[in-house]
Every structure is written in structure tokens, then in C-alpha cells.
Tab-separated table of C-alpha atoms and ligand atoms in Angstrom:
chain	number	residue	atom	x	y	z
A	126	MET	CA	62.686	74.566	163.570
A	127	THR	CA	62.774	77.867	163.354
A	128	THR	CA	63.170	79.741	160.070
A	129	HIS	CA	64.214	83.453	159.344
A	130	THR	CA	62.772	85.216	156.619
A	131	THR	CA	62.715	88.855	155.396
A	132	VAL	CA	58.698	88.761	153.774
A	133	GLY	CA	56.542	85.439	154.594
A	134	ILE	CA	54.177	84.488	151.972
A	135	ILE	CA	50.722	82.625	153.481
A	136	GLY	CA	49.621	81.469	150.101
A	137	GLY	CA	50.495	80.339	146.756
A	138	GLY	CA	47.898	81.383	144.727
A	139	PRO	CA	48.316	83.851	142.466
A	140	ALA	CA	49.102	87.283	145.100
A	141	GLY	CA	51.440	84.750	146.658
A	142	LEU	CA	53.001	83.300	143.668
A	143	LEU	CA	53.338	86.963	141.558
A	144	LEU	CA	54.519	88.335	144.755
A	145	ALA	CA	57.265	86.017	145.114
A	146	ARG	CA	58.746	86.302	141.719
A	147	LEU	CA	58.399	90.464	142.273
A	148	LEU	CA	59.999	90.309	145.358
A	149	HIS	CA	63.204	87.492	144.012
A	150	ASN	CA	63.519	90.256	141.139
A	151	SER	CA	63.897	93.288	143.924
A	152	GLY	CA	66.430	91.019	145.385
A	153	VAL	CA	64.035	90.800	148.372
A	154	ASP	CA	63.943	87.691	149.960
A	155	CYS	CA	60.984	85.158	151.332
A	156	VAL	CA	59.162	82.040	151.928
A	157	VAL	CA	56.291	80.993	149.479
A	158	LEU	CA	53.795	78.966	152.226
A	159	GLU	CA	50.912	76.783	150.730
A	160	SER	CA	48.956	74.110	152.731
A	161	HIS	CA	47.582	72.232	148.921
A	162	ASP	CA	49.879	70.188	146.469
A	163	ARG	CA	50.519	71.486	144.117
A	164	ALA	CA	48.344	69.525	141.231
A	165	TYR	CA	45.807	71.047	143.042
A	166	VAL	CA	46.927	74.727	143.266
A	167	GLU	CA	47.227	74.073	139.582
A	168	GLN	CA	44.117	72.429	138.309
A	169	ARG	CA	41.977	74.319	140.055
A	170	GLN	CA	39.467	76.292	137.469
A	171	ARG	CA	39.250	80.270	138.511
A	172	ALA	CA	39.044	83.617	136.833
A	173	GLY	CA	39.968	84.041	133.348
A	174	ILE	CA	40.025	87.393	132.124
A	175	LEU	CA	43.166	89.230	132.448
A	176	GLU	CA	43.404	92.850	132.295
A	177	GLN	CA	46.459	94.892	130.247
A	178	SER	CA	48.082	95.848	133.055
A	179	THR	CA	48.254	92.069	134.359
A	180	VAL	CA	49.795	90.922	131.406
A	181	ASP	CA	52.387	94.307	131.682
A	182	VAL	CA	53.270	92.790	134.891
A	183	LEU	CA	53.740	89.284	134.488
A	184	ARG	CA	55.533	89.950	131.623
A	185	ALA	CA	57.744	92.206	133.425
A	186	ALA	CA	58.249	89.577	135.879
A	187	GLY	CA	60.158	86.990	133.164
A	188	ALA	CA	55.946	85.013	133.482
A	189	GLY	CA	54.429	86.260	129.970
A	190	GLU	CA	56.186	83.733	127.441
A	191	ARG	CA	53.571	80.903	127.582
A	192	LEU	CA	51.029	84.301	128.152
A	193	ASP	CA	52.146	85.876	124.928
A	194	ARG	CA	51.888	82.745	122.543
A	195	GLU	CA	49.129	81.521	123.801
A	196	GLY	CA	47.183	84.253	125.359
A	197	LEU	CA	44.184	84.835	123.444
A	198	ALA	CA	43.709	89.110	122.749
A	199	HIS	CA	39.735	90.452	122.737
A	200	ASP	CA	38.575	93.653	121.672
A	201	GLY	CA	35.083	93.357	123.732
A	202	ILE	CA	32.171	91.893	125.195
A	203	GLU	CA	29.374	91.433	123.478
A	204	LEU	CA	25.653	92.661	125.853
A	205	ARG	CA	22.771	90.623	125.034
A	206	PHE	CA	19.148	91.467	126.609
A	207	ASP	CA	15.697	91.603	124.815
A	208	ARG	CA	16.980	89.173	122.066
A	209	ARG	CA	19.341	91.610	120.971
A	210	ALA	CA	23.410	91.850	120.496
A	211	HIS	CA	25.565	94.886	121.339
A	212	ARG	CA	29.496	94.949	120.668
A	213	ILE	CA	31.222	97.126	123.680
A	214	ASP	CA	34.443	97.942	121.588
A	215	PHE	CA	37.155	98.783	124.111
A	216	PRO	CA	40.032	100.515	122.243
A	217	SER	CA	37.983	103.075	120.868
A	218	LEU	CA	36.011	103.234	124.073
A	219	THR	CA	39.165	103.350	125.921
A	220	GLY	CA	41.949	105.027	123.767
A	221	GLY	CA	43.702	101.457	123.022
A	222	ARG	CA	43.014	99.171	125.955
A	223	ARG	CA	42.304	95.895	126.160
A	224	VAL	CA	41.714	92.218	127.640
A	225	TRP	CA	43.467	89.160	127.602
A	226	VAL	CA	41.624	85.190	128.466
A	227	TYR	CA	44.133	83.524	129.327
A	228	ALA	CA	43.218	80.839	132.423
A	229	GLN	CA	44.256	81.364	135.843
A	230	THR	CA	45.708	77.970	136.689
A	231	GLU	CA	47.853	78.662	133.177
A	232	VAL	CA	48.725	81.935	135.463
A	233	VAL	CA	49.404	79.723	138.213
A	234	LYS	CA	51.436	77.040	135.889
A	235	ASP	CA	54.467	79.687	135.017
A	236	LEU	CA	54.769	81.258	138.023
A	237	ILE	CA	55.487	77.367	139.845
A	238	ALA	CA	57.868	77.161	137.681
A	239	LEU	CA	60.134	79.739	137.521
A	240	GLN	CA	59.390	79.615	141.571
A	241	LEU	CA	61.370	76.101	141.391
A	242	LYS	CA	63.443	76.637	139.032
A	243	ASP	CA	65.625	79.863	140.536
A	244	GLY	CA	63.522	81.494	142.913
A	245	PRO	CA	63.024	81.766	146.701
A	246	PRO	CA	61.225	78.493	148.346
A	247	LEU	CA	58.037	77.576	147.757
A	248	HIS	CA	56.794	74.878	150.128
A	249	PHE	CA	53.451	72.612	149.514
A	250	GLY	CA	51.631	70.272	151.970
A	251	ALA	CA	52.785	73.940	154.797
A	252	GLN	CA	49.688	74.442	156.796
A	253	VAL	CA	49.826	77.760	158.247
A	254	HIS	CA	48.129	78.063	161.341
A	255	ALA	CA	48.413	80.808	163.070
A	256	VAL	CA	50.063	84.379	162.555
A	257	GLU	CA	51.612	85.694	165.511
A	258	GLY	CA	52.679	89.170	166.779
A	259	ALA	CA	51.492	91.568	164.470
A	260	ASP	CA	52.560	94.350	166.318
A	261	SER	CA	56.325	94.244	167.048
A	262	ASP	CA	59.283	93.888	164.947
A	263	ARG	CA	59.864	90.463	164.705
A	264	PRO	CA	56.360	88.887	163.869
A	265	LEU	CA	55.879	84.891	163.480
A	266	VAL	CA	54.366	82.195	161.152
A	267	ARG	CA	53.474	78.688	162.590
A	268	TYR	CA	53.032	76.067	160.308
A	269	THR	CA	52.622	72.584	159.825
A	270	HIS	CA	55.133	70.584	156.937
A	271	GLU	CA	56.010	66.945	156.950
A	272	ALA	CA	54.195	66.259	159.675
A	273	ARG	CA	56.785	69.101	161.489
A	274	GLU	CA	55.996	71.867	162.803
A	275	GLN	CA	57.610	74.371	163.062
A	276	VAL	CA	58.351	78.536	162.972
A	277	LEU	CA	58.752	80.884	160.894
A	278	THR	CA	59.864	84.040	161.678
A	279	CYS	CA	59.353	87.717	159.278
A	280	ASP	CA	60.484	91.612	159.408
A	281	TYR	CA	57.196	91.162	157.119
A	282	VAL	CA	53.739	88.630	156.903
A	283	VAL	CA	51.955	88.845	154.152
A	284	GLY	CA	48.181	86.844	153.755
A	285	CYS	CA	47.414	86.241	150.332
A	286	ASP	CA	46.025	83.276	151.679
A	287	GLY	CA	41.406	83.326	150.191
A	288	PHE	CA	39.243	84.329	151.945
A	289	HIS	CA	39.195	81.457	153.618
A	290	GLY	CA	42.680	82.278	155.460
A	291	VAL	CA	43.769	82.581	158.704
A	292	ALA	CA	46.285	85.744	157.870
A	293	ARG	CA	43.818	88.275	158.567
A	294	SER	CA	42.752	86.659	162.445
A	295	ALA	CA	46.227	88.342	163.110
A	296	VAL	CA	44.643	92.126	162.419
A	297	PRO	CA	42.701	92.410	166.132
A	298	ASP	CA	38.492	92.222	165.956
A	299	SER	CA	38.938	95.954	167.270
A	300	VAL	CA	40.927	96.942	164.973
A	301	ILE	CA	39.285	95.141	161.789
A	302	ARG	CA	36.067	95.831	159.551
A	303	THR	CA	34.943	94.098	156.764
A	304	TYR	CA	31.680	94.884	154.447
A	305	GLU	CA	29.886	92.540	152.586
A	306	ARG	CA	27.216	91.624	150.342
A	307	ILE	CA	26.017	88.429	149.527
A	308	TYR	CA	23.775	88.150	146.146
A	309	PRO	CA	20.524	85.318	146.418
A	310	TYR	CA	21.854	83.498	143.478
A	311	SER	CA	25.109	81.519	142.250
A	312	TRP	CA	26.547	80.238	139.007
A	313	LEU	CA	27.230	76.636	137.529
A	314	GLY	CA	29.453	76.433	135.160
A	315	ILE	CA	30.969	74.192	133.419
A	316	LEU	CA	34.148	73.730	130.558
A	317	ALA	CA	33.087	71.958	127.255
A	318	ASP	CA	35.464	69.853	124.465
A	319	VAL	CA	33.525	72.527	122.548
A	320	PRO	CA	35.069	75.458	120.168
A	321	PRO	CA	33.837	78.912	121.312
A	322	SER	CA	30.622	79.560	119.528
A	323	CYS	CA	30.999	83.168	119.416
A	324	ASP	CA	34.313	85.480	119.084
A	325	GLU	CA	34.533	87.359	122.087
A	326	LEU	CA	32.943	87.512	125.848
A	327	ILE	CA	28.796	86.982	125.962
A	328	TYR	CA	27.363	88.344	128.997
A	329	ALA	CA	23.485	87.905	129.210
A	330	HIS	CA	21.033	89.365	130.170
A	331	SER	CA	17.453	87.085	129.832
A	332	PRO	CA	14.230	86.469	131.582
A	333	ARG	CA	15.853	83.286	132.496
A	334	GLY	CA	17.856	84.543	134.557
A	335	PHE	CA	21.760	85.836	133.823
A	336	ALA	CA	24.459	83.279	131.004
A	337	LEU	CA	28.054	84.295	130.274
A	338	HIS	CA	30.338	82.453	127.295
A	339	SER	CA	33.440	82.019	127.556
A	340	MET	CA	36.169	80.411	126.578
A	341	ARG	CA	39.999	78.704	127.549
A	342	SER	CA	40.917	78.117	124.156
A	343	PRO	CA	40.687	77.835	120.686
A	344	SER	CA	39.386	74.265	121.779
A	345	VAL	CA	37.261	74.655	125.108
A	346	SER	CA	34.529	76.585	125.728
A	347	ARG	CA	33.732	77.807	129.978
A	348	LEU	CA	29.959	79.102	130.277
A	349	TYR	CA	27.567	80.390	133.026
A	350	LEU	CA	24.130	79.821	134.407
A	351	GLN	CA	23.179	82.004	136.762
A	352	VAL	CA	21.367	78.708	139.706
A	353	PRO	CA	19.411	79.587	142.873
A	354	ASN	CA	21.886	79.162	146.097
A	355	GLY	CA	22.366	76.269	147.000
A	356	GLU	CA	21.722	74.117	144.088
A	357	ASP	CA	23.648	70.572	143.398
A	358	PRO	CA	25.333	70.311	139.927
A	359	ALA	CA	23.826	66.771	139.865
A	360	ASP	CA	20.672	67.909	138.851
A	361	TRP	CA	21.623	69.260	135.804
A	362	PRO	CA	22.142	66.825	133.493
A	363	ASP	CA	24.482	67.818	130.289
A	364	GLU	CA	21.551	68.358	128.171
A	365	ARG	CA	20.230	70.121	130.515
A	366	ILE	CA	22.125	72.738	131.313
A	367	TRP	CA	22.671	72.666	126.757
A	368	ASP	CA	19.109	73.255	126.801
A	369	GLU	CA	19.434	76.363	129.169
A	370	LEU	CA	22.056	77.688	127.908
A	371	ASP	CA	20.430	77.914	124.040
A	372	ALA	CA	17.304	79.536	126.126
A	373	ARG	CA	19.301	82.489	127.679
A	374	PHE	CA	21.187	83.245	124.763
A	375	ALA	CA	18.250	82.958	122.689
A	376	VAL	CA	18.579	86.070	119.952
A	377	ASP	CA	17.145	87.699	116.644
A	378	GLY	CA	18.990	86.051	113.944
A	379	ASP	CA	21.550	83.972	112.531
A	380	TRP	CA	23.347	82.190	116.184
A	381	THR	CA	22.939	78.678	117.559
A	382	LEU	CA	25.852	77.167	120.182
A	383	ALA	CA	27.651	74.056	119.343
A	384	ARG	CA	27.191	71.241	121.826
A	385	GLY	CA	30.097	69.084	122.672
A	386	PRO	CA	30.923	67.020	125.912
A	387	ILE	CA	31.143	68.761	129.488
A	388	THR	CA	34.315	67.611	131.692
A	389	ALA	CA	33.936	69.982	134.742
A	390	LYS	CA	30.392	71.249	136.566
A	391	SER	CA	30.492	73.105	139.808
A	392	VAL	CA	28.590	75.725	141.653
A	393	LEU	CA	30.068	79.313	143.221
A	394	PRO	CA	28.417	80.969	145.616
A	395	MET	CA	28.455	85.341	144.739
A	396	ARG	CA	29.472	87.789	147.878
A	397	SER	CA	30.957	90.729	147.640
A	398	SER	CA	33.141	91.652	150.958
A	399	VAL	CA	35.871	94.112	151.677
A	400	THR	CA	38.353	94.381	154.692
A	401	GLU	CA	39.690	97.270	155.728
A	402	PRO	CA	42.597	98.131	156.404
A	403	MET	CA	45.249	95.636	154.544
A	404	ARG	CA	48.189	96.099	156.641
A	405	TYR	CA	47.974	96.230	160.708
A	406	GLY	CA	51.176	96.869	162.111
A	407	ARG	CA	53.519	94.065	159.841
A	408	VAL	CA	51.071	92.116	158.476
A	409	LEU	CA	49.772	93.317	155.551
A	410	LEU	CA	46.324	91.280	153.180
A	411	ALA	CA	46.681	90.576	149.645
A	412	GLY	CA	43.589	89.517	147.249
A	413	ASP	CA	41.010	87.386	148.279
A	414	ALA	CA	42.253	87.823	151.928
A	415	ALA	CA	41.363	91.197	151.768
A	416	HIS	CA	38.736	91.137	149.287
A	417	ILE	CA	36.190	89.790	146.968
A	418	VAL	CA	34.250	90.957	144.313
A	419	PRO	CA	31.882	88.463	142.265
A	420	PRO	CA	33.342	87.234	139.354
A	421	THR	CA	30.461	88.727	136.752
A	422	GLY	CA	33.139	91.615	136.250
A	423	ALA	CA	36.442	89.714	136.279
A	424	LYS	CA	38.282	92.020	138.306
A	425	GLY	CA	39.371	89.025	141.233
A	426	LEU	CA	42.642	88.098	139.761
A	427	ASN	CA	43.463	91.606	138.361
A	428	LEU	CA	42.601	92.581	142.125
A	429	ALA	CA	45.064	90.354	143.644
A	430	ALA	CA	47.712	91.702	140.347
A	431	SER	CA	47.078	95.407	141.582
A	432	ASP	CA	47.584	94.528	144.920
A	433	VAL	CA	50.520	92.387	144.935
A	434	THR	CA	52.537	95.148	142.889
A	435	VAL	CA	51.896	98.094	144.408
A	436	LEU	CA	52.958	95.329	148.365
A	437	ALA	CA	56.768	94.334	145.928
A	438	GLN	CA	57.378	98.198	144.859
A	439	ALA	CA	57.000	99.230	148.518
A	440	PHE	CA	59.308	96.058	149.286
A	441	ALA	CA	61.535	97.385	146.919
A	442	HIS	CA	60.788	100.783	147.881
A	443	LEU	CA	62.294	100.135	151.653
A	444	LYS	CA	65.606	98.031	150.349
A	445	GLU	CA	67.456	100.747	148.690
A	446	THR	CA	65.861	103.587	150.659
A	447	GLY	CA	64.670	102.915	153.268
A	448	SER	CA	61.595	104.606	153.957
A	449	ALA	CA	58.192	102.793	154.771
A	450	GLU	CA	56.459	105.341	153.125
A	451	LEU	CA	54.860	103.411	150.758
A	452	LEU	CA	54.652	100.541	152.410
A	453	ASP	CA	52.469	103.069	155.131
A	454	SER	CA	50.337	104.448	152.388
A	455	TYR	CA	50.023	100.963	151.263
A	456	SER	CA	46.089	99.635	152.185
A	457	ASP	CA	44.779	103.716	150.734
A	458	THR	CA	46.273	103.169	147.767
A	459	CYS	CA	44.999	99.528	147.186
A	460	LEU	CA	41.496	100.404	147.993
A	461	ARG	CA	40.524	103.008	145.992
A	462	ARG	CA	41.305	100.484	142.756
A	463	VAL	CA	39.319	98.299	145.412
A	464	TRP	CA	36.476	99.944	146.135
A	465	ARG	CA	36.298	100.541	142.348
A	466	ALA	CA	35.884	97.161	140.888
A	467	GLU	CA	33.715	96.290	144.057
A	468	HIS	CA	31.081	99.503	142.558
A	469	PHE	CA	31.931	98.128	138.700
A	470	SER	CA	31.015	93.764	139.895
A	471	TYR	CA	28.346	95.296	141.908
A	472	PHE	CA	26.124	96.908	138.680
A	473	MET	CA	27.607	93.913	136.485
A	474	THR	CA	26.054	91.426	138.682
A	475	THR	CA	22.752	93.153	139.690
A	476	THR	CA	22.215	94.776	135.881
A	477	LEU	CA	23.056	91.236	133.674
A	478	HIS	CA	20.810	88.891	136.666
A	479	THR	CA	17.795	88.126	137.973
A	480	ASP	CA	17.738	88.573	141.882
A	481	PRO	CA	14.364	86.282	142.678
A	482	ALA	CA	12.544	88.579	144.367
A	483	GLN	CA	12.189	91.531	141.363
A	484	SER	CA	9.814	93.672	140.120
A	485	PRO	CA	8.759	94.101	136.808
A	486	PHE	CA	9.450	97.496	137.854
A	487	ASP	CA	12.325	96.263	138.116
A	488	THR	CA	13.882	93.426	134.848
A	489	ARG	CA	12.636	97.481	133.153
A	490	LEU	CA	15.366	98.962	134.915
A	491	GLN	CA	17.251	96.535	133.743
A	492	LEU	CA	16.314	96.554	130.384
A	493	SER	CA	16.445	100.519	130.038
A	494	GLN	CA	20.564	100.657	131.996
A	495	LEU	CA	21.759	98.293	129.608
A	496	ASP	CA	19.706	99.756	126.485
A	497	ARG	CA	21.265	103.085	127.333
A	498	ILE	CA	24.974	101.350	127.866
A	499	ALA	CA	24.488	99.190	123.671
A	500	ASN	CA	23.099	103.242	122.524
A	501	SER	CA	25.814	105.715	124.318
A	502	PRO	CA	29.466	106.319	124.175
A	503	HIS	CA	29.181	107.890	127.689
A	504	ALA	CA	27.543	104.647	128.402
A	505	ALA	CA	29.588	101.892	127.346
A	506	ALA	CA	33.048	103.687	127.792
A	507	GLU	CA	32.144	103.905	131.412
A	508	LEU	CA	31.816	100.603	131.355
A	509	ALA	CA	34.901	99.258	128.943
A	510	GLU	CA	37.236	101.377	131.812
A	511	ASN	CA	36.593	99.583	133.744
A	512	TYR	CA	36.319	96.240	132.049
A	513	ALA	CA	39.069	96.994	130.883
A	514	GLY	CA	40.935	98.275	133.087
A	515	LEU	CA	40.576	102.031	135.522
A	516	ARG	CA	44.431	103.458	135.670
A	517	ILE	CA	44.071	103.639	139.470
A	518	GLY	CA	46.831	103.805	142.024
B	809	LIG	P1	43.229	81.832	146.141
B	809	LIG	O1	43.777	81.899	143.611
B	809	LIG	O2	42.909	81.848	147.185
B	809	LIG	O3	44.502	81.763	146.931
B	809	LIG	C1	44.570	81.311	147.992
B	809	LIG	C2	45.419	80.375	148.099
B	809	LIG	O4	46.151	80.625	149.816
B	809	LIG	C3	46.055	79.144	150.223
B	809	LIG	N1	46.124	78.783	151.646
B	809	LIG	C4	46.814	78.663	152.704
B	809	LIG	N2	47.601	78.021	152.530
B	809	LIG	C5	48.821	78.135	153.656
B	809	LIG	N3	47.840	78.057	155.198
B	809	LIG	C6	47.178	78.232	154.904
B	809	LIG	N4	45.913	77.827	156.395
B	809	LIG	C7	46.886	78.561	154.205
B	809	LIG	N5	44.865	78.709	153.714
B	809	LIG	C8	44.473	79.840	152.391
B	809	LIG	C9	45.195	78.498	148.993
B	809	LIG	O5	45.501	76.546	148.903
B	809	LIG	C10	45.079	78.703	147.869
B	809	LIG	O6	46.308	78.545	147.287
B	809	LIG	O7	43.719	83.562	146.430
B	809	LIG	P2	44.274	85.168	145.623
B	809	LIG	O8	45.642	84.595	145.468
B	809	LIG	O9	44.377	86.473	145.689
B	809	LIG	O10	44.046	85.592	144.539
B	809	LIG	C11	42.204	85.525	143.859
B	809	LIG	C12	41.864	84.800	142.674
B	809	LIG	O11	41.828	83.365	142.831
B	809	LIG	C13	40.552	84.619	142.921
B	809	LIG	O12	40.379	86.963	143.169
B	809	LIG	C14	39.773	85.128	141.261
B	809	LIG	O13	39.936	83.286	140.935
B	809	LIG	C15	38.628	85.304	140.845
B	809	LIG	N6	38.184	85.269	139.529
B	809	LIG	C16	38.351	85.645	138.470
B	809	LIG	N7	38.749	86.812	138.594
B	809	LIG	C17	38.711	88.003	137.552
B	809	LIG	O14	40.176	88.339	137.554
B	809	LIG	N8	38.608	87.026	135.849
B	809	LIG	C18	37.547	86.488	136.027
B	809	LIG	O15	37.578	85.890	135.146
B	809	LIG	C19	37.329	85.712	137.259
B	809	LIG	N9	37.084	84.475	137.370
B	809	LIG	C20	37.243	84.091	139.560
B	809	LIG	C21	36.843	83.841	138.273
B	809	LIG	C22	36.607	83.185	140.846
B	809	LIG	C23	36.031	82.348	140.381
B	809	LIG	N10	35.836	81.362	141.743
B	809	LIG	C24	36.002	80.504	141.727
B	809	LIG	C25	35.473	82.370	142.612
B	809	LIG	C26	35.520	83.274	138.631
B	809	LIG	C27	35.097	82.106	139.198
B	809	LIG	C28	34.618	81.192	139.024
B	810	LIG	C1	35.406	83.081	132.730
B	810	LIG	O1	36.188	82.693	131.485
B	810	LIG	O2	35.401	82.190	133.536
B	810	LIG	C2	35.213	84.626	133.587
B	810	LIG	C3	35.110	85.312	132.459
B	810	LIG	C4	34.763	87.274	132.255
B	810	LIG	C5	34.056	86.591	133.932
B	810	LIG	C6	34.197	85.634	134.648
B	810	LIG	C7	34.476	84.101	134.157
B	810	LIG	O3	33.274	87.748	134.210
């Protein structure tokens, strides 16, 4: 069966769902095709931190009601190194900006509920296998849904299909370029049914490697440990995890890490990657389909939200004025923010983790940099501005 829409969106993650909502609010019709089922998409454990600008966009899109009730506003983070703790205060360093703890799972649930209530079509279990005609006026998407081959013809196709998606392959190799860096470590992430042992996130540099204390709610903690690539979570019984977290968060003075039942454990590799350009003909890429950052800077979901905000404005402008100028500048506009976030994520990652090949000299450089951030308002402001979100694009 063949159907037509103005904007065909591949992927029902945060990028695809938010774009659909923003387009719907501007009166631009679209269809979202998501390969997994609803439960899978809603349960996938990922990001936890939203920048103020992401919160503002979600509110403006009508998806801010539960976020305003249940989201936790954070005015800073703690950096821990050399057994010392240093707080970075965001509002005083950034002219009033802050971040929010509200899990990606919850953002996705809110957007799906809105979409199914009054939004344009969102098909789960719709596996896209090809995008054709990117350089024509009528690109098309081939997909399988309910065991039938289907075709969606579109004015534009947006690939919001993540790092392993298919949309990128619609762009010829001669046009596209990918810049990439793989890191020599991964994260072991856990969810635990225990109140967080801190009011704000703790990023810890230690001789045993990096650790992060985050949270999902006043009763659920989310913690991460740097581990070697290829590590098997089965080699990490609960007690080993808590002992290692204790050792890495060790600090002079009173502080204890509360332990509780671990309900989820997984290992995730770390990568930086940017694909340029983010547009070819009538196919546009957004979110993880175009760029990946290691999670240390908490930027991935926020970049996805920023891309689709720019894109939705461009489609609204096209509908109102007939002009494609904002679509033409989409890639350049987004890439400025993307490369800044890439640098910040790389900086946070390489400053806080221990590279297995690192020399004692490298470690002293890391500690010197962290000490500089702890003692210079200028260095702290650079971190705070990037973490809380820059005003670019
Ligand atoms: P997603 O979320 O990967 O969604 C892509 C969707 O496309 C679907 N799909 C297809 N559908 C149809 N046909 C096909 N052929 C398809 N191929 C794929 C997939 O099923 C999926 O539903 O990409 P999107 O929307 O661009 O969103 C990006 C974010 O998910 C990602 O950047 C963040 O999770 C990154 N991230 C963090 N970002 C933050 O801003 N703050 C954080 O604190 C933060 N923490 C994290 C993170 C990512 C993590 N992992 C697992 C990599 C913590 C972790 C542990
Ligand atoms: C999370 O809560 O999952 C989280 C928070 C901050 C990060 C990465 C992940 O930098």
C-alpha cells in the first residue's frame, strides 16, 4: 500500500516524537515510523539530564505538565577528585541557567501519550528498510508493517532513527563525511531502589577510574562506573559494584553511599561521531542519526531536541512563506551547536576518565585542570555554560 505525507519521520525516539509534536502544532502533517513496540521504546534506559532550553521546548510543545510536577531542578553539580569535593553553581556562573533531572523514558512516555491522543499517525512495529529518491521532489520510504510491505511517499524525509538507523545510507558516500572517535573504556550503569546519596549529580575522578552518581527520583538512584571495553555485567555482582563505587567516591569528611537493591545493569560503549552534512536533497538527519556524544557531558538528548526545534521552525517557515531558506541552512545551523557539544563531551570524558594507556604525567594534567575549574570562576563558568546549555543557533 502507498500513502503520502508532507514529512515522513523515521524513528520514534525523543527526536522523532518531539519533531512530530512540533510539526503538528504548526499544522504540518507527518507520519512517524518506529521499528520497536511501544513498551520497548518507553522502557529503554538512557538520558537523565535536560537543559533549560529542552525543558522550555517541551513545555511550549504541550509536553511539560508532568515534567513540571515530577522533574527535579538542579542548580549545580559536584566534581570530586583527590578526595575533595567542589560544587559548580550554575545560576551564578551562567546568568541564571539550571538543568532538570527528568528521565528520557518519561519524556518519551509523555510525547507518545500526546501523539496517540490527538497527533498525526505514529506506527510502532514499522521497520524501515530503504529511503529512496533523496535528490528527487518525492522521496519515499519503504517499510514493513503488520507483515506487509508499505511505501510512504513524502515531500521530505527526516531520519530520527538513531546511530544504527537506515536514513544516513540515503546519502551518497561521495557527499557524506563522518568524523569519529572511539574511547578505550565503557560505562557500567545501574538503577537502584535507594534514595540518592546526594542532592546534585557527582562526577568523580579517581585513581580507580571515573564514577557518576545520578538519580531518577527521590527514591531511585542511577550510578555509573568506568569499566574496560567488552566488560560482561555478569562479572559484576551487586556487592562488587557497591564496593567499587565506594572506593571511587571516597572523599575526606563525612559522606556515605547508601546501598539498595539493584534493578538493572548494563554496559555501554562510548563514542563521539559527527556526520556532515545533516541534509542531502530532501532527506534530513536529526539527533543520534547525525551525531553521537559520550554521555559524560549529558548532551545527547539535548542535541536531539535542539536539532528538531530548528527543523520544525524551518518546516513552519516553508509552510507560511513558501521559502526553503531555513531548510537550506539547517545543517550549518545545527552543526555549530553539535561541534561545541562534541568538544565539551570529549573534554568532560577525557578529563574525568582514566585511559588504560595513560601515564602519571597525564593524570597530573587532569588533576591540574580539575583544580583550575575548582579555583577559577572563569574556568568554572566555561564548564557551567556548556553543561547548562549554550545559546547557539
Ligand atoms: P534514539 O533514542 O536512538 O531513537 C531512534 C529511534 O529510531 C528507531 N529506529 C527505527 N525505526 C524504524 N525503522 C528503522 N530502520 C529504525 N532504526 C532505528 C529506534 O528503534 C529508536 O526508537 O535517537 P534520538 O531520538 O536521536 O535520541 C537520542 C537520545 O536517545 C540520546 O542522544 C541520549 O539518550 C544520549 N544520552 C544522554 N543525553 C542527554 O542529553 N543527557 C544525558 O544525561 C544522557 N545520558 C545518554 C545518556 C545515552 C546513554 N546511552 C545508552 C547511549 C546515558 C546513556 C547511558
Ligand atoms: C543519567 O542520569 O543517566 C546521566 C546523567 C548525567 C550524565 C549521563 C547520564 O552525564
